[in-house]
Short mmCIF file of C-alpha atoms in Angstrom, two decimals:
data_model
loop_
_atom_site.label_atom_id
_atom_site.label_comp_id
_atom_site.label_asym_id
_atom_site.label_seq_id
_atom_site.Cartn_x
_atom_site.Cartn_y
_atom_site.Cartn_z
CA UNK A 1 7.42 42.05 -14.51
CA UNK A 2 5.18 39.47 -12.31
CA UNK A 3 2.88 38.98 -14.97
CA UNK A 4 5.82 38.85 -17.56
CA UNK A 5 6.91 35.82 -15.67
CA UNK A 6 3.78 33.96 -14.86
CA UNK A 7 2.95 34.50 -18.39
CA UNK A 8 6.63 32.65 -19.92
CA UNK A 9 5.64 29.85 -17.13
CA UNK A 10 2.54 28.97 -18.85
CA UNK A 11 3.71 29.03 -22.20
CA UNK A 12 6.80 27.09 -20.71
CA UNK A 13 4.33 24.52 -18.97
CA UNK A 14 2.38 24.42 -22.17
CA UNK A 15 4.93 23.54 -24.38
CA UNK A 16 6.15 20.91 -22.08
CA UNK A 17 2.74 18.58 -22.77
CA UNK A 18 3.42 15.53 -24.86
CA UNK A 19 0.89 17.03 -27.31
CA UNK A 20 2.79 19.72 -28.27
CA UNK A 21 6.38 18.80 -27.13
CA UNK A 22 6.88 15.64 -29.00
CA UNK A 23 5.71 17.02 -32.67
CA UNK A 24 8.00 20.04 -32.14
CA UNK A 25 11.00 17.59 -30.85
CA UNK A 26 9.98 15.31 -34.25
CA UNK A 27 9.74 18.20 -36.81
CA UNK A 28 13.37 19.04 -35.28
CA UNK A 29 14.82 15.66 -35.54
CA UNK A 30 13.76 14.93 -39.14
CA UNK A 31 14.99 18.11 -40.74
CA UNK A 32 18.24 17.79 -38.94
CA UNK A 33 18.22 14.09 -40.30
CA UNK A 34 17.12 16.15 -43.80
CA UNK A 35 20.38 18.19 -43.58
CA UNK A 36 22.91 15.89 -42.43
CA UNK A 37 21.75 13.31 -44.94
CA UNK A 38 22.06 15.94 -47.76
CA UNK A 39 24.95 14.79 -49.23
CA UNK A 40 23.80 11.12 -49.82
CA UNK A 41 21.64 9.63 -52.28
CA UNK A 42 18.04 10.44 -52.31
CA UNK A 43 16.97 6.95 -51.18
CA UNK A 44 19.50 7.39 -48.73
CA UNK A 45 18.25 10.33 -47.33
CA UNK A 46 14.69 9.04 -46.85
CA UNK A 47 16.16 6.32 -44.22
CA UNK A 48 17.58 8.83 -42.60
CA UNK A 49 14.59 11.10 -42.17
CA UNK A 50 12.61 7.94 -41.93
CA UNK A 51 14.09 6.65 -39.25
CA UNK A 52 14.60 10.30 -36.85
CA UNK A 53 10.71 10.50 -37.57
CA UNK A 54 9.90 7.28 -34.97
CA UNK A 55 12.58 7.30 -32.54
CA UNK A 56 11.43 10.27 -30.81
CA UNK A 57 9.60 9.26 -28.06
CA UNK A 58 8.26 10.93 -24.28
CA UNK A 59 11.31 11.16 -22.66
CA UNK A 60 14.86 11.54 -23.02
CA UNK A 61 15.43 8.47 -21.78
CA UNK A 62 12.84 6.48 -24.08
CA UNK A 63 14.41 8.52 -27.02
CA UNK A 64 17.98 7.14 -26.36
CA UNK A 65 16.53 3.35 -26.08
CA UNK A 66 14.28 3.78 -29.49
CA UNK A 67 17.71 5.24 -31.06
CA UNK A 68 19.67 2.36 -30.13
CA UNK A 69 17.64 0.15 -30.55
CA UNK A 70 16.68 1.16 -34.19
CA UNK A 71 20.59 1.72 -34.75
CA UNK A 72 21.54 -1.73 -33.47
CA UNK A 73 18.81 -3.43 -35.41
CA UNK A 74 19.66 -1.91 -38.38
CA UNK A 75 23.04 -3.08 -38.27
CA UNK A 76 22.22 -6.43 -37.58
CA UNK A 77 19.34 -7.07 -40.32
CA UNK A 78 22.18 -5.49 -42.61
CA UNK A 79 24.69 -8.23 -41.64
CA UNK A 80 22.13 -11.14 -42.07
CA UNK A 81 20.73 -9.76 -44.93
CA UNK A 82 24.51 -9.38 -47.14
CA UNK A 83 25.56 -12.67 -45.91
CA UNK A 84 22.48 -14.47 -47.12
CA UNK A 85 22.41 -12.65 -50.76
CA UNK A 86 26.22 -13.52 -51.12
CA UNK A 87 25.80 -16.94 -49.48
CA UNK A 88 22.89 -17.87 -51.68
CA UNK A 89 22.98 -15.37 -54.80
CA UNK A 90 20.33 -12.96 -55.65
CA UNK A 91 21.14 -13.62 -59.62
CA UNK A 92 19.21 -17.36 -58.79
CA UNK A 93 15.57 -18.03 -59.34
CA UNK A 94 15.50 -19.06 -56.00
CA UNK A 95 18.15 -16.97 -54.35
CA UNK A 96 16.41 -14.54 -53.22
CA UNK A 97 12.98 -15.93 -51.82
CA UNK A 98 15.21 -18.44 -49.44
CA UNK A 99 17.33 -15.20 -48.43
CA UNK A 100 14.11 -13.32 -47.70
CA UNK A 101 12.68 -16.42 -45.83
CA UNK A 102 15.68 -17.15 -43.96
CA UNK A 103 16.24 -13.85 -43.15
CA UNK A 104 13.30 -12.61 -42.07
CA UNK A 105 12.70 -16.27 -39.70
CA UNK A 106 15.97 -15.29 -38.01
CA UNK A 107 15.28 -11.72 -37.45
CA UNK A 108 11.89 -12.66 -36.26
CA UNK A 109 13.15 -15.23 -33.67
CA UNK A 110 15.98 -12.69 -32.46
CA UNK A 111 13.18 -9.96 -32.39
CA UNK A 112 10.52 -11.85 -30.40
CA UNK A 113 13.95 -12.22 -27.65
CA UNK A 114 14.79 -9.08 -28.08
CA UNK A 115 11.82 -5.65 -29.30
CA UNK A 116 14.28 -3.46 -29.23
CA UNK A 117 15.71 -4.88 -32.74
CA UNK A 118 12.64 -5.54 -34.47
CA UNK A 119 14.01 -2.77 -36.80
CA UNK A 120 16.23 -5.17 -38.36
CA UNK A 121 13.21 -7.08 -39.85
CA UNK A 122 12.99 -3.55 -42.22
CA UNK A 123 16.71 -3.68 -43.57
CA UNK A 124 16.70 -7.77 -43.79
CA UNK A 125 13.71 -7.29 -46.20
CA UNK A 126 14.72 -4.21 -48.28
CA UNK A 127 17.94 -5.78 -48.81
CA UNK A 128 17.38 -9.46 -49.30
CA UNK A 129 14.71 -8.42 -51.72
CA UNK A 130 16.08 -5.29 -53.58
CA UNK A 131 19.99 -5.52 -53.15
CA UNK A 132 22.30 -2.94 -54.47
CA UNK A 133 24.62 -3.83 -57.36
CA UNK A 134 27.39 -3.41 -54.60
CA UNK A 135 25.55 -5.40 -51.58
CA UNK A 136 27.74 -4.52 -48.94
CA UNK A 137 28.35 -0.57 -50.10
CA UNK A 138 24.36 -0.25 -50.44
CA UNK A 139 23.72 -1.83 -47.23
CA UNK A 140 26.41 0.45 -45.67
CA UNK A 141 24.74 3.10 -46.64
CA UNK A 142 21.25 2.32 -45.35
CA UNK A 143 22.79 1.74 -41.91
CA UNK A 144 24.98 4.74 -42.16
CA UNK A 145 21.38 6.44 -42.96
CA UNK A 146 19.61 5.06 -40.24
CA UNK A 147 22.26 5.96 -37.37
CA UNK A 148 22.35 9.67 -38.56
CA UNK A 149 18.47 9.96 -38.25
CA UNK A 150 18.45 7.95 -35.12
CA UNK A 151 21.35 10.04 -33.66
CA UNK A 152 19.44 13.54 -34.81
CA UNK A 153 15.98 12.12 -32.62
CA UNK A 154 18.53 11.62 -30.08
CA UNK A 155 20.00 15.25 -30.36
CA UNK A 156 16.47 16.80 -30.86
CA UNK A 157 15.54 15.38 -27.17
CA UNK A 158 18.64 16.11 -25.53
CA UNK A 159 18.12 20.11 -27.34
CA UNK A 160 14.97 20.87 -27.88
CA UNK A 161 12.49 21.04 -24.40
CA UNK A 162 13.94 17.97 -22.63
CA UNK A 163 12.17 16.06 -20.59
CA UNK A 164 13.37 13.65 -18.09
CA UNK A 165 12.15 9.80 -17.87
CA UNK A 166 12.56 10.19 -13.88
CA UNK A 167 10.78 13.74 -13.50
CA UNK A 168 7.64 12.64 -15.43
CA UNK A 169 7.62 9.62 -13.49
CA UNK A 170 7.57 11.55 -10.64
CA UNK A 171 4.34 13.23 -12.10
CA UNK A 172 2.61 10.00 -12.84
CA UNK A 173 2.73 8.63 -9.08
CA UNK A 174 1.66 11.97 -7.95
CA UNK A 175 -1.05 11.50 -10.04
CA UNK A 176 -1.58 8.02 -9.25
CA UNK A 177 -1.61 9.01 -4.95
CA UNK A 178 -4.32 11.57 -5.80
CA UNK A 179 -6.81 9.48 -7.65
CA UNK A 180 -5.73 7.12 -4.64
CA UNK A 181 -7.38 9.59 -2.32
CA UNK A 182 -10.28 10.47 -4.46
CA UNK A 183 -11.10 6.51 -4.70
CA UNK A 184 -10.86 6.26 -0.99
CA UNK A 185 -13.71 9.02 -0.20
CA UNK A 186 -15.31 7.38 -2.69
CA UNK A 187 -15.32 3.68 -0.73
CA UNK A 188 -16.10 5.75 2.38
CA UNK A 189 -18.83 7.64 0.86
CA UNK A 190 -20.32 4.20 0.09
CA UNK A 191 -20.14 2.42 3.33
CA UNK A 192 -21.57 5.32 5.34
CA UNK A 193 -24.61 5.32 2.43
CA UNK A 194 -23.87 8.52 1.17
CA UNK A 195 -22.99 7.62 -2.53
CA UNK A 196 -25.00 4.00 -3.93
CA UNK A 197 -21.67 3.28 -6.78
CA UNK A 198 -17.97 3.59 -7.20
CA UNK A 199 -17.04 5.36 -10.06
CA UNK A 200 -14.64 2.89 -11.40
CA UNK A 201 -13.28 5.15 -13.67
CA UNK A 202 -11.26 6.72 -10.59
CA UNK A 203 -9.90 2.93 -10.24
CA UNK A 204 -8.70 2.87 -13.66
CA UNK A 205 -6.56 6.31 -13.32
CA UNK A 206 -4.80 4.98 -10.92
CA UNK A 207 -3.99 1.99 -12.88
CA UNK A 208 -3.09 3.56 -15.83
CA UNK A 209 -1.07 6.12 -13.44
CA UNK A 210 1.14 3.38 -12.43
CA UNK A 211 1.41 1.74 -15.65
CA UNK A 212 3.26 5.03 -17.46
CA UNK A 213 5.19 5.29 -13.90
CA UNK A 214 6.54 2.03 -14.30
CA UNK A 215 7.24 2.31 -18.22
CA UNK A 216 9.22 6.05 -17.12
CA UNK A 217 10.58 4.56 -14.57
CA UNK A 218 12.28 1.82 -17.26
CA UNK A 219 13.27 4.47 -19.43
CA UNK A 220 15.18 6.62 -16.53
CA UNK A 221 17.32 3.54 -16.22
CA UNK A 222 18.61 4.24 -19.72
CA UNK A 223 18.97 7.60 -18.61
CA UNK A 224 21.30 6.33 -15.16
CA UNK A 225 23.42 4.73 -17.36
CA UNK A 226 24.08 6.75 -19.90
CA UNK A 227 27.56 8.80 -18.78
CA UNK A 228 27.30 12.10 -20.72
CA UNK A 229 24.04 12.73 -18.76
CA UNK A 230 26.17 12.31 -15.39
CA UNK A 231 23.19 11.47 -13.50
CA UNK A 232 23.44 8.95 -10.38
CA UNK A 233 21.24 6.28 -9.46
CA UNK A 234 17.65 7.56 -8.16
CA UNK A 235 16.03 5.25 -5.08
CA UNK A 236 13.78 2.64 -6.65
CA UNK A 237 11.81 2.48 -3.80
CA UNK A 238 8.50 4.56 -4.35
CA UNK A 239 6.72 2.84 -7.41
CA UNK A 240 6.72 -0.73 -5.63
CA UNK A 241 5.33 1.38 -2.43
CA UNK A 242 3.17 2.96 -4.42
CA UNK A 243 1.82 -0.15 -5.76
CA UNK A 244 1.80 -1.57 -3.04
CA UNK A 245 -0.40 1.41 -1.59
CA UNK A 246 -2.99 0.67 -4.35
CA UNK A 247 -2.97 -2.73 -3.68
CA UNK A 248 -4.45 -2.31 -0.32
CA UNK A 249 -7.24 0.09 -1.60
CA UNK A 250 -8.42 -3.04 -2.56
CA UNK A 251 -9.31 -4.31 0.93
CA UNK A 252 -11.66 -1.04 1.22
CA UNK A 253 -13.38 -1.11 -2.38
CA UNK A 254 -13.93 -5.07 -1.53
CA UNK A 255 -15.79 -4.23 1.85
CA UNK A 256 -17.32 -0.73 0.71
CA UNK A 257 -20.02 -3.07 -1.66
CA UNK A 258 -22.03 -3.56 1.31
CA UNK A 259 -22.63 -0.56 3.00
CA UNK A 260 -22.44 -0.48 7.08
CA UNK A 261 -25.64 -1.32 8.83
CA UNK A 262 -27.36 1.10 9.91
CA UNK A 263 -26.98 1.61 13.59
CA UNK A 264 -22.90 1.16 12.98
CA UNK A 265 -23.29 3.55 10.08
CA UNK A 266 -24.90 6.47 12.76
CA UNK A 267 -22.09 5.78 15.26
CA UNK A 268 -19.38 5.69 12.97
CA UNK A 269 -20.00 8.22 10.00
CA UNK A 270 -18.88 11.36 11.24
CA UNK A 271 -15.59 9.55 12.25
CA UNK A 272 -14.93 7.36 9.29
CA UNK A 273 -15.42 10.39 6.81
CA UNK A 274 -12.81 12.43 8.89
CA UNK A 275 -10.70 9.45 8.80
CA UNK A 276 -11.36 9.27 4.63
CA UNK A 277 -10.61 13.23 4.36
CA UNK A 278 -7.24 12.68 6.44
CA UNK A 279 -5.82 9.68 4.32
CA UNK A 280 -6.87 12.24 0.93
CA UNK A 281 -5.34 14.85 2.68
CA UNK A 282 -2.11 13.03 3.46
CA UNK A 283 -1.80 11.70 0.05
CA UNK A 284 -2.23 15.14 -1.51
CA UNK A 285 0.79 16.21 0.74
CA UNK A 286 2.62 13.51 -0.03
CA UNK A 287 2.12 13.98 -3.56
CA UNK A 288 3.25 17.16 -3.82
CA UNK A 289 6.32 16.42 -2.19
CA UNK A 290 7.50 13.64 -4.82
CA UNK A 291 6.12 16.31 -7.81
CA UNK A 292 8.55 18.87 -5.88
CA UNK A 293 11.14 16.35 -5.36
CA UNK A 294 11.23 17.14 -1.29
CA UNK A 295 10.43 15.45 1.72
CA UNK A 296 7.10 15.11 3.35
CA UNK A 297 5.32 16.21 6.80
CA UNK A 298 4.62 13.18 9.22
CA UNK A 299 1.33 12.03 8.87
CA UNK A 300 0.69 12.00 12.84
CA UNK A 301 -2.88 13.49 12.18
CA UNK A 302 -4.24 10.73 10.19
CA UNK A 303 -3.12 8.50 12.83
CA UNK A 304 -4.97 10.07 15.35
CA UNK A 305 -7.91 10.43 13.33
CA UNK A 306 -7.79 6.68 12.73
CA UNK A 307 -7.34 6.08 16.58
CA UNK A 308 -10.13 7.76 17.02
CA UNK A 309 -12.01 5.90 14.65
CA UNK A 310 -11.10 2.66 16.32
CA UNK A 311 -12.21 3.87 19.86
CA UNK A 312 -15.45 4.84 18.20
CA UNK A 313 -15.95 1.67 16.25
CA UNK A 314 -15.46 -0.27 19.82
CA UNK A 315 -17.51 1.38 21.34
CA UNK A 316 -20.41 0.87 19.40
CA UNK A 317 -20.14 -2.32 18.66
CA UNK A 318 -19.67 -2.98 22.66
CA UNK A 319 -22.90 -0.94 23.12
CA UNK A 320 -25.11 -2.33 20.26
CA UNK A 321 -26.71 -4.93 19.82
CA UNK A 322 -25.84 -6.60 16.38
CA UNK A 323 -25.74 -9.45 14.84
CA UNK A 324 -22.46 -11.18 14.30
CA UNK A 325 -22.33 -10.43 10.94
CA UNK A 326 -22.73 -6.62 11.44
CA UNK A 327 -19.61 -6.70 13.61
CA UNK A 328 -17.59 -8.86 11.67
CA UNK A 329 -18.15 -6.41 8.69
CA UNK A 330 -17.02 -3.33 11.34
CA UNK A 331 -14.45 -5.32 12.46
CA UNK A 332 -13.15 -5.82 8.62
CA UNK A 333 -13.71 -2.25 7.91
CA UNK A 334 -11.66 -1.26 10.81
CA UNK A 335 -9.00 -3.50 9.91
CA UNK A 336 -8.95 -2.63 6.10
CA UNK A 337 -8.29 1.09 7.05
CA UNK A 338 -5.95 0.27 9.53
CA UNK A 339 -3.41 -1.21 6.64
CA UNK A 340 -4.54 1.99 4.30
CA UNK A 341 -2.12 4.14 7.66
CA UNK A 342 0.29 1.79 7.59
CA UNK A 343 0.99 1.84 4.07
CA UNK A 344 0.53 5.25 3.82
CA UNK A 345 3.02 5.54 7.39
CA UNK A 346 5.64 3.89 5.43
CA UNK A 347 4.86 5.12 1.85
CA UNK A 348 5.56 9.48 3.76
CA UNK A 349 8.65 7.27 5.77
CA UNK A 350 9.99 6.07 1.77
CA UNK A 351 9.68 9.53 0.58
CA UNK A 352 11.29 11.49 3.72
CA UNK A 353 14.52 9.16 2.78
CA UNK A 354 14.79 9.76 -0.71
#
């Protein structure tokens, strides 16, 4: 029965990647668009499928805003495009190159405002260029089209394996806190002249970690306020922590380019790499607590580490020796890792409130 269960888990977790999720949630949504455009025209039908085939996207949430957006541009091309062909005439020579330039200006200036509608440059051409015998019955139609394909994407994400804006951007700063605490054993590994280069690659994931965080976290508004989902506000609070967390890495890749000198470097090493593993360790925990949605541990034991740290750092440099440089390097070093526990102090503080 154990095995039974791990087993559905996997294919479960399997399914849920965006490789394989989103093609099954398209297939879905166009041949429900197929179906409930059956009865129109064949024309017809292929907005329909047309449009349920790009309004799918990796969340619910982003779904919703593609489908209303598409729907809402639509509409509006559809409007400007009917009220230019029977303002100007598409019987005239020259009726219907000023409707397709005037048109398509408008719907570009609105678009460039406003993305979500650039949709409406589609129907503003189609129409101003080819329009129906009966303008405003074809255009009707089209529209009509359009919203049932953009309403079956909507349906397919809501039905088939849903996937929440918030939860996956939940994943994402998980993922960008670990790459956090890979990149800072990396800095450390530097200074104490264990590694000689960064692999800046690491620096990049967490970038990019952010970036889909922050685009999820845009589409789980959309989600908030949408009232057959029911869901409440969630705290805004961790991505600008988060980011702010990153930020400060900064401070340690800067002074990690020069390794420590020597004599610092023997004092320190042991100290500074148990400091490094604590901060990794911390973020891992804290991590897994915004992945599990729960609160986190206190992160008294990278404190002490760093304490301990500090003591060690003063009391070399008091000892020593050095030139002033030397010690104004330690003393940069000490303070860059000091605002790495404080961000990370209030970053476990942000996600024992949530």
């Amino acid at each position: 029965m154990q095995n039974h269960l791990q087993l559905i888990k996997r294919i479960s977790a399997r399914l849920q990647a965006d490789e394989v999720r989103i093609p099954i949630q398209t297939a879905s949504a166009v041949l429900m668009a197929y179906l409930a455009t059956s009865f129109m025209d064949r024309e017809d039908v292929s907005w329909g499928v047309f449009s349920a085939l790009f309004v799918v996207q990796a969340s619910i949430g982003g779904t919703i805003g593609a489908a209303l957006g598409r729907i809402a541009g639509a509409v509006l091309g559809a409007v400007i495009a009917v009220a230019l062909v029977i303002l100007l005439g598409a019987d005239e020579d020259w009726g219907t190159p000023v409707a397709l330039l005037t048109g398509v200006g408008l719907m570009s200036f609105l678009a460039a405002k406003w993305p979500v509608l650039a949709y409406g440059l589609v129907t503003v051409t189609i129409i101003a260029v080819a329009p129906d015998f009966h303008v405003v019955e074809g255009a009707f139609r089209k529209v009509l089209a359009i919203a049932i394909g953009s309403s079956c994407g909507m349906i397919a994400a809501f039905a088939v394996l849903p996937v929440l804006a918030r939860r996956t951007e939940q994943q994402y700063l998980a993922a960008a806190l670990r790459h956090c605490g890979a990149y800072v054993l990396e800095c450390t590994a530097c200074l104490v002249r264990d590694k000689q280069n960064k692999d800046k690659a690491t620096l990049d994931s967490i970038q990019w970690s952010i970036e889909r965080a922050r685009l999820m976290a845009r589409e789980a508004r959309i989600e908030e306020k949408t009232p057959a989902m029911g869901f409440s506000p969630f705290p805004q609070a961790l991505l600008p922590e988060i980011e702010r967390f990153a930020y400060t890495l900064t401070l340690v890749d800067r002074f990690s380019d020069r390794p420590m000198a020597e004599t610092l470097c023997h004092d320190t090493k042991e100290a500074l790499l148990d400091l490094a593993g604590a901060v990794k360790t911390c973020l891992e925990q804290i991590a897994d607590a915004i992945e599990a949605g729960k609160a986190c541990e206190e992160i008294d034991e990278a404190q002490q580490v760093y304490e301990a740290f500090e003591n060690r750092v003063e009391e070399s440099i008091e000892r020593e020796r050095l030139p002033a440089e030397d010690k104004e390097h330690m003393v940069a070093i000490k303070s860059a890792y000091g605002s790495v526990l404080s961000n990370l102090a209030e970053l476990a503080r942000q996600v024992q409130e949530r």
